[in-house]
Amino acid sequence: MSAELTWFKSSHSDSSGGACLEVAHSPHHTDAEATVHLRDSKLGVRSPRFSVAASAWNAFLKRL
């Protein structure tokens, strides 16, 4: 599935050891099915992934 996703990371993440999370959005036919995926930028495709419903991710971001 990673090959199908476009991963994004913060511009503050750098190649000298500064690590961040990478985020990808997996849209579906309805917003209720959309998913947000997170992984460790240091590990890239080898990283375990955490996936959450887009609605839950949006609620989390609003609480920050």
Short mmCIF file of N, CA and C in Angstrom, two decimals:
data_model
loop_
_atom_site.label_atom_id
_atom_site.label_comp_id
_atom_site.label_asym_id
_atom_site.label_seq_id
_atom_site.Cartn_x
_atom_site.Cartn_y
_atom_site.Cartn_z
N MET A 1 0.82 -1.20 0.00
CA MET A 1 0.00 0.00 0.00
C MET A 1 0.86 1.26 0.00
N SER A 2 2.07 1.23 0.55
CA SER A 2 2.92 2.42 0.62
C SER A 2 3.17 3.02 -0.75
N ALA A 3 3.31 2.17 -1.76
CA ALA A 3 3.58 2.67 -3.09
C ALA A 3 2.41 3.49 -3.62
N GLU A 4 1.22 3.24 -3.14
CA GLU A 4 0.04 3.96 -3.60
C GLU A 4 -0.14 5.29 -2.88
N LEU A 5 0.56 5.49 -1.78
CA LEU A 5 0.39 6.70 -0.98
C LEU A 5 1.49 7.71 -1.28
N THR A 6 1.14 8.98 -1.18
CA THR A 6 2.13 10.05 -1.28
C THR A 6 2.39 10.54 0.13
N TRP A 7 3.63 10.37 0.58
CA TRP A 7 4.00 10.70 1.95
C TRP A 7 4.55 12.11 2.02
N PHE A 8 4.22 12.82 3.10
CA PHE A 8 4.68 14.19 3.33
C PHE A 8 5.33 14.26 4.71
N LYS A 9 6.37 15.09 4.82
CA LYS A 9 6.96 15.33 6.14
C LYS A 9 7.25 16.82 6.28
N SER A 10 7.42 17.24 7.49
CA SER A 10 7.66 18.64 7.80
C SER A 10 8.93 19.14 7.15
N SER A 11 8.93 20.40 6.75
CA SER A 11 10.15 21.01 6.22
C SER A 11 11.20 21.17 7.31
N HIS A 12 10.81 21.00 8.57
CA HIS A 12 11.74 21.07 9.70
C HIS A 12 12.49 19.75 9.88
N SER A 13 12.06 18.70 9.21
CA SER A 13 12.75 17.42 9.26
C SER A 13 13.92 17.49 8.30
N ASP A 14 15.10 17.06 8.75
CA ASP A 14 16.27 17.17 7.88
C ASP A 14 17.00 15.84 7.75
N SER A 15 18.03 15.83 6.91
CA SER A 15 18.77 14.60 6.65
C SER A 15 19.90 14.37 7.66
N SER A 16 20.07 15.26 8.63
CA SER A 16 21.16 15.11 9.60
C SER A 16 20.66 14.57 10.93
N GLY A 17 19.65 13.75 10.89
CA GLY A 17 19.18 13.10 12.11
C GLY A 17 17.93 13.71 12.71
N GLY A 18 17.53 14.88 12.25
CA GLY A 18 16.28 15.46 12.73
C GLY A 18 15.13 14.68 12.13
N ALA A 19 14.38 14.00 12.94
CA ALA A 19 13.37 13.09 12.42
C ALA A 19 11.96 13.59 12.72
N CYS A 20 11.07 13.21 11.88
CA CYS A 20 9.66 13.57 12.02
C CYS A 20 8.79 12.39 11.63
N LEU A 21 7.53 12.62 11.80
CA LEU A 21 6.55 11.69 11.26
C LEU A 21 6.30 12.06 9.81
N GLU A 22 5.99 11.08 9.01
CA GLU A 22 5.50 11.31 7.67
C GLU A 22 4.01 11.01 7.68
N VAL A 23 3.27 11.75 6.90
CA VAL A 23 1.81 11.62 6.87
C VAL A 23 1.37 11.40 5.43
N ALA A 24 0.43 10.51 5.24
CA ALA A 24 -0.18 10.29 3.93
C ALA A 24 -1.69 10.21 4.11
N HIS A 25 -2.40 10.66 3.10
CA HIS A 25 -3.86 10.65 3.13
C HIS A 25 -4.35 9.66 2.09
N SER A 26 -5.24 8.80 2.49
CA SER A 26 -5.81 7.81 1.60
C SER A 26 -7.28 8.13 1.40
N PRO A 27 -7.61 8.89 0.34
CA PRO A 27 -9.01 9.26 0.12
C PRO A 27 -9.83 8.06 -0.37
N HIS A 28 -11.09 8.11 -0.07
CA HIS A 28 -12.03 7.08 -0.54
C HIS A 28 -13.25 7.78 -1.12
N HIS A 29 -14.22 7.01 -1.48
CA HIS A 29 -15.42 7.56 -2.12
C HIS A 29 -16.19 8.49 -1.19
N THR A 30 -16.13 8.25 0.09
CA THR A 30 -16.81 9.12 1.05
C THR A 30 -15.82 9.58 2.10
N ASP A 31 -16.07 10.74 2.69
CA ASP A 31 -15.19 11.23 3.75
C ASP A 31 -15.15 10.28 4.93
N ALA A 32 -16.23 9.55 5.15
CA ALA A 32 -16.29 8.62 6.28
C ALA A 32 -15.27 7.49 6.13
N GLU A 33 -14.85 7.20 4.90
CA GLU A 33 -13.90 6.12 4.65
C GLU A 33 -12.46 6.60 4.51
N ALA A 34 -12.23 7.91 4.46
CA ALA A 34 -10.88 8.43 4.28
C ALA A 34 -10.01 8.07 5.48
N THR A 35 -8.73 7.82 5.20
CA THR A 35 -7.80 7.38 6.24
C THR A 35 -6.53 8.21 6.19
N VAL A 36 -5.98 8.50 7.36
CA VAL A 36 -4.69 9.17 7.48
C VAL A 36 -3.69 8.14 7.99
N HIS A 37 -2.51 8.08 7.36
CA HIS A 37 -1.48 7.12 7.73
C HIS A 37 -0.26 7.89 8.25
N LEU A 38 0.37 7.37 9.29
CA LEU A 38 1.56 7.99 9.89
C LEU A 38 2.67 6.96 9.95
N ARG A 39 3.91 7.41 9.72
CA ARG A 39 5.06 6.52 9.86
C ARG A 39 6.28 7.33 10.27
N ASP A 40 7.31 6.67 10.74
CA ASP A 40 8.56 7.28 11.17
C ASP A 40 9.40 7.62 9.95
N SER A 41 9.81 8.88 9.80
CA SER A 41 10.58 9.28 8.63
C SER A 41 11.95 8.63 8.58
N LYS A 42 12.52 8.26 9.73
CA LYS A 42 13.84 7.62 9.75
C LYS A 42 13.80 6.24 9.09
N LEU A 43 12.68 5.56 9.19
CA LEU A 43 12.57 4.20 8.68
C LEU A 43 11.94 4.11 7.31
N GLY A 44 11.26 5.15 6.89
CA GLY A 44 10.63 5.17 5.57
C GLY A 44 9.71 3.98 5.36
N VAL A 45 9.88 3.27 4.23
CA VAL A 45 8.98 2.17 3.89
C VAL A 45 9.06 1.02 4.88
N ARG A 46 10.15 0.92 5.66
CA ARG A 46 10.28 -0.15 6.65
C ARG A 46 9.55 0.17 7.94
N SER A 47 9.08 1.39 8.07
CA SER A 47 8.44 1.83 9.31
C SER A 47 7.07 1.18 9.50
N PRO A 48 6.77 0.79 10.74
CA PRO A 48 5.39 0.40 11.03
C PRO A 48 4.50 1.62 10.80
N ARG A 49 3.27 1.37 10.44
CA ARG A 49 2.34 2.46 10.17
C ARG A 49 1.21 2.48 11.17
N PHE A 50 0.79 3.68 11.49
CA PHE A 50 -0.39 3.90 12.31
C PHE A 50 -1.42 4.52 11.39
N SER A 51 -2.59 3.93 11.29
CA SER A 51 -3.65 4.45 10.42
C SER A 51 -4.86 4.79 11.27
N VAL A 52 -5.49 5.91 10.93
CA VAL A 52 -6.63 6.40 11.69
C VAL A 52 -7.63 7.03 10.72
N ALA A 53 -8.89 6.98 11.08
CA ALA A 53 -9.92 7.62 10.25
C ALA A 53 -9.62 9.11 10.14
N ALA A 54 -9.82 9.67 8.97
CA ALA A 54 -9.55 11.10 8.76
C ALA A 54 -10.35 11.97 9.72
N SER A 55 -11.56 11.56 10.06
CA SER A 55 -12.37 12.34 10.99
C SER A 55 -11.73 12.38 12.38
N ALA A 56 -11.15 11.26 12.82
CA ALA A 56 -10.46 11.22 14.11
C ALA A 56 -9.19 12.06 14.07
N TRP A 57 -8.46 12.01 12.97
CA TRP A 57 -7.25 12.83 12.81
C TRP A 57 -7.59 14.32 12.87
N ASN A 58 -8.64 14.71 12.17
CA ASN A 58 -9.06 16.12 12.18
C ASN A 58 -9.46 16.56 13.58
N ALA A 59 -10.16 15.70 14.32
CA ALA A 59 -10.54 16.03 15.70
C ALA A 59 -9.30 16.19 16.57
N PHE A 60 -8.31 15.32 16.38
CA PHE A 60 -7.05 15.42 17.12
C PHE A 60 -6.35 16.75 16.83
N LEU A 61 -6.26 17.12 15.56
CA LEU A 61 -5.58 18.38 15.19
C LEU A 61 -6.29 19.60 15.77
N LYS A 62 -7.60 19.55 15.83
CA LYS A 62 -8.35 20.68 16.39
C LYS A 62 -8.07 20.86 17.87
N ARG A 63 -7.67 19.78 18.55
CA ARG A 63 -7.40 19.85 20.00
C ARG A 63 -5.99 20.36 20.31
N LEU A 64 -5.14 20.44 19.31
CA LEU A 64 -3.76 20.90 19.56
C LEU A 64 -3.69 22.36 19.89
#
